[in-house]
C-alpha atoms as one frame of an Amber mdcrd trajectory, in Angstrom:
protein
  84.426  97.633  94.200  81.047  96.389  95.357  79.450  93.129  94.288  76.351
  93.655  92.165  74.427  90.433  91.653  72.499  89.600  88.449  69.104  88.857
  89.946  67.160  87.347  87.052  67.783  84.012  85.382  68.164  85.819  82.064
  70.842  88.160  83.443  72.689  85.182  84.929  72.556  83.347  81.603  73.932
  86.402  79.790  76.794  86.697  82.304  77.660  83.031  81.743  77.431  83.496
  77.985  79.794  86.478  78.038  82.351  84.674  80.210  82.249  81.544  78.041
  82.574  83.617  74.875  85.664  85.265  76.346  87.561  82.124  77.315  86.665
  80.284  74.085  87.119  83.276  71.759  83.454  82.840  70.828  83.687  79.103
  70.352  86.918  79.154  68.329  88.861  77.009  70.807  88.008  74.647  73.671
  88.375  76.172  77.133  91.037  74.948  79.514  89.790  73.192  82.670  91.207
  76.022  84.812  89.299  78.566  82.734  86.027  76.699  83.253  86.730  76.470
  86.977  87.357  80.222  86.996  84.037  80.957  85.270  82.281  78.693  87.771
  84.013  80.418  90.702  83.066  83.894  89.442  79.433  82.825  89.048  79.269
  81.264  92.505  81.511  83.545  94.556  80.934  86.956  92.955  77.526  86.725
  91.268  75.813  84.264  93.655  74.339  81.840  91.155  74.990  78.225  90.250
  76.934  77.908  87.026  75.877  75.134  84.663  78.389  74.530  81.881  75.742
  73.706  79.270  73.366  76.528  80.197  74.749  79.094  77.738  76.285  79.201
  74.268  79.881  80.500  74.038  78.973  83.404  71.753  78.207  86.998  72.576
  74.484  87.817  72.639  73.206  90.270  70.052  72.207  92.614  72.860  73.325
  93.054  76.450  70.407  95.261  77.432  69.564  92.953  80.326  72.747  94.231
  82.042  72.406  97.855  80.974  70.601  99.095  84.087  73.614  98.885  86.388
  76.856 100.713  85.469  78.625  99.151  88.451  77.687  95.653  87.360  78.903
  96.337  83.824  82.279  97.642  85.006  82.686  94.714  87.388  81.874  92.213
  84.645  84.441  93.722  82.269  87.061  93.658  85.035  86.364  89.979  85.680
  86.664  89.240  81.958  90.127  90.803  82.086  90.994  88.381  84.890  89.781
  85.479  82.752  92.061  86.652  79.936  95.093  85.892  82.132  94.037  82.473
  83.426  95.438  80.464  80.507  98.836  82.135  80.747  98.882  82.685  76.988
  99.061  85.967  75.084  95.913  85.826  72.968  94.836  89.035  71.305  91.566
  87.366  70.268  90.457  87.361  73.904  91.125  91.088  74.183  89.070  91.615
  71.028  86.089  89.862  72.629  86.480  91.940  75.800  86.651  95.118  73.728
  83.385  94.202  72.031  81.687  93.513  75.359  82.970  96.782  76.800  81.718
  98.690  73.764  78.251  97.135  74.009  78.094  97.866  77.738  79.487 101.383
  77.239  82.322 100.736  79.684  85.551 102.633  79.078  88.696 100.553  79.433
  91.559 102.599  80.893  93.055  99.260  81.973  93.246  97.961  78.401  96.905
  98.973  78.172  97.546  97.173  81.449  96.019  93.987  80.075  98.129  94.347
  76.932 101.288  94.707  79.056 100.279  91.529  80.884  99.553  89.491  77.773
 102.721  90.692  76.037 104.812  89.870  79.094 105.920  93.456  79.694 106.138
  93.335  83.493 108.231  96.486  83.854 105.560  98.623  82.207 102.937  96.916
  84.356 105.123  97.498  87.432 105.446 101.199  86.649 101.661 101.540  86.441
 101.216  99.715  89.759 103.984 101.776  91.367 102.148 104.942  90.365  98.954
 103.511  91.846 100.789 102.572  95.045 102.126 106.104  95.343  98.566 107.392
  95.079  96.977 104.779  97.359  99.609 104.135 100.044 101.252 107.535 100.282
  98.878 110.200  98.969  95.550 108.476  99.820  94.048 109.389  96.480  95.779
 112.728  96.081  98.892 113.649  94.158 102.134 112.068  95.455 104.702 114.649
  96.486 108.400 114.603  95.642 108.993 113.361  99.180 106.611 110.446  98.550
 108.486 109.484  95.389 111.806 109.761  97.222 110.574 107.302  99.866 109.408
 104.882  97.193 112.792 105.061  95.463 114.646 104.527  98.737 112.517 101.484
  99.540 113.250  99.999  96.121 116.979 100.669  95.950 118.431 101.720  99.323
 116.054 100.466 102.041 118.772 100.709 104.688 118.263 104.488 104.677 114.696
 104.148 105.969 115.747 103.619 109.599 114.379 105.896 112.317 114.790 105.292
 116.056 111.708 107.354 116.833 109.498 105.406 114.434 110.977 102.082 115.534
 110.355 102.889 119.229 106.707 103.643 118.554 106.191 100.261 116.903 108.240
  98.420 119.511 105.894  99.825 122.163 103.037  97.894 120.561 104.263  94.907
 122.578 102.574  96.507 125.613  99.160  96.752 123.950  96.353  94.358 124.993
  96.809  90.954 123.416  93.482  91.104 121.560  94.209  94.543 120.089  95.122
  95.234 116.491  98.349  96.918 117.590  99.550  93.891 119.534  98.423  91.532
 116.769 100.460  93.489 114.214 103.486  93.529 116.532 103.219  89.752 117.047
 102.750  89.293 113.293 106.051  91.043 112.578 107.981  89.307 115.336 106.610
  85.831 114.570 107.979  86.167 111.047 111.240  87.705 112.287 110.619  90.825
 110.221 112.006  94.223 111.092 109.447  96.755 112.288 109.053 100.096 110.490
 111.972 102.294 111.452 114.255  99.358 112.262 117.087  98.381 109.890 115.636
  96.650 106.811 112.116  97.572 107.937 109.402  98.454 105.435 108.010 102.002
 105.267 105.179 102.820 107.654 102.792 103.151 104.727 102.852  99.391 104.194
 101.472  98.732 107.671  98.027  98.610 106.050  99.091  95.487 104.154 100.097
  93.720 107.369  96.838  94.872 108.972  95.014  93.228 106.075  96.777  89.945
 106.861  95.743  90.230 110.510  92.113  91.161 109.809  91.556  88.568 107.071
  93.464  85.707 108.674  95.495  84.982 105.551  99.067  83.814 106.075 102.276
  84.805 104.324 103.071  81.817 102.116 102.944  82.717  98.398  99.377  81.514
  97.859  98.150  83.343 100.966  99.864  86.507  99.756  97.947  86.088  96.518
  94.664  85.869  98.457  95.567  88.879 100.599  96.278  90.887  97.465  92.993
  89.971  95.781  91.051  90.710  98.993  92.649  94.161  98.863  91.629  94.469
  95.207  88.036  93.541  95.998  87.833  96.169  98.740  89.303  98.966  96.637
  87.329 101.915  95.326  90.070 103.384  93.103  91.900 101.521  90.338  90.258
  98.280  91.448  90.612  96.504  88.109  94.344  97.269  88.029  94.688  95.421
  91.318  92.469  92.540  90.096  95.219  91.749  87.575  98.263  92.177  89.820
  97.881  88.926  91.848  97.435  86.908  88.660 100.572  88.422  87.163 102.683
  87.938  90.304 101.517  84.525  91.533 100.074  82.823  88.454 102.086  84.082
  85.471 105.403  84.470  87.345 105.855  88.096  86.334 107.377  90.246  89.124
 104.968  93.183  89.206 104.552  93.390  92.996 108.299  93.116  93.578 111.567
  93.760  91.791 112.750  90.158  91.950 111.533  87.179  89.923 112.349  85.036
  92.963 109.196  86.439  94.585 107.011  85.578  91.580 105.355  82.197  91.041
 103.615  80.237  88.318 100.301  78.436  88.501  99.126  79.277  92.031  95.591
  80.217  90.965  92.905  78.177  92.717  89.745  79.817  91.378  87.305  79.169
  94.233  89.789  80.447  96.818  90.819  83.383  94.655  87.332  84.684  93.956
  86.174  83.929  97.510  88.933  86.248  98.740  87.854  88.864  96.186  84.263
  88.511  97.418  85.319  89.023 101.039  87.016  92.245 100.019  84.010  93.417
  98.009  81.659  92.708 100.912  83.798  94.608 103.436  82.877  98.159 104.404
  86.355  99.629 104.159  89.405  99.825 101.951  92.468 100.316 104.121  94.322
 101.548 101.043  91.736 103.983  99.731  89.976 105.319 102.799  91.608 107.787
 105.149  92.188 105.022 107.659  94.725 105.412 110.462  96.447 102.448 112.041
  97.193 104.397 115.203  93.586 105.491 115.654  92.548 101.833 115.579  95.527
 100.109 117.197  93.824  99.851 120.628  90.645  98.282 119.242  90.299  94.514
 119.266  90.715  92.631 116.013  87.298  91.014 116.496  85.574  94.386 116.957
  87.244  95.825 113.861  86.276  92.811 111.743  82.667  93.250 112.855  82.744
  96.998 112.194  84.266  96.542 108.740  82.148  93.487 107.851  85.223  91.345
 107.257  83.601  87.973 107.647  85.547  84.848 108.540  86.817  83.000 105.519
  85.334  79.647 104.616  87.925  77.234 106.112  87.847  75.180 102.914  88.771
  78.267 100.893  91.816  79.419 102.851  95.308  78.509 101.685
């Protein structure tokens, strides 16, 4: 999803007004400090303007015509409001009501409304099923229809991963050790080995399809601690062209609300890891990149010999602000 910046002062004020109305339920409750920090981060990182807390009233404007010229901007704004709905960690239907009103005024359909409801009602299994379906489309079918074989691989990964071994696949990835040190292939190999993870095809190894996730770590420079995984996930969400808003919500569920929607185990879920400036900076980096490794027909093997630096330049994956990395 591309960033679309509100260029006029009036459009910026309306964006601030909508975000404040969402987190305060149109002035019915005081915002939490983390919610205000999130609004500020969205304004600065995504919309490129300085947010002033007293510059807008926390009520919806009578008209949103100032934003009506750009469908992409309207959809992005509604998606960001859905993120704000999860920041407090509370299930508040009043927030969803405000978002519904904004979406109606902006003429934005909300296929993700059910997903937000699952999140607010703490129904992680229903959320997980939706994300699993998206993963089948994005990782396996690249936007097409997942085959029975695709679903079988997903089921094996979830329940019997030991059956995913393949000497032929493992040998191909083990040979990455011979690639030039600056290459993506060698960087991915070193990434796996430095964490003592099994390569695809080796016992307990992840399916090949997930290599794009590890490539995202390598290209973005984010680590593998829980907060860095959160940033990697939201970078991926920012870069996506399909189901982007679904993936906006996943990192908040997994690493802020402690709901296991990116894994089957609550041990891999965390509470309260959201740091708004870092989170929305990572989303911005994804939005500004020229590629979605999940959505585009991108091949690891076609790019494995290229240097990481050259690929980052080609894809416009800019270095992260050191102050905004986990």
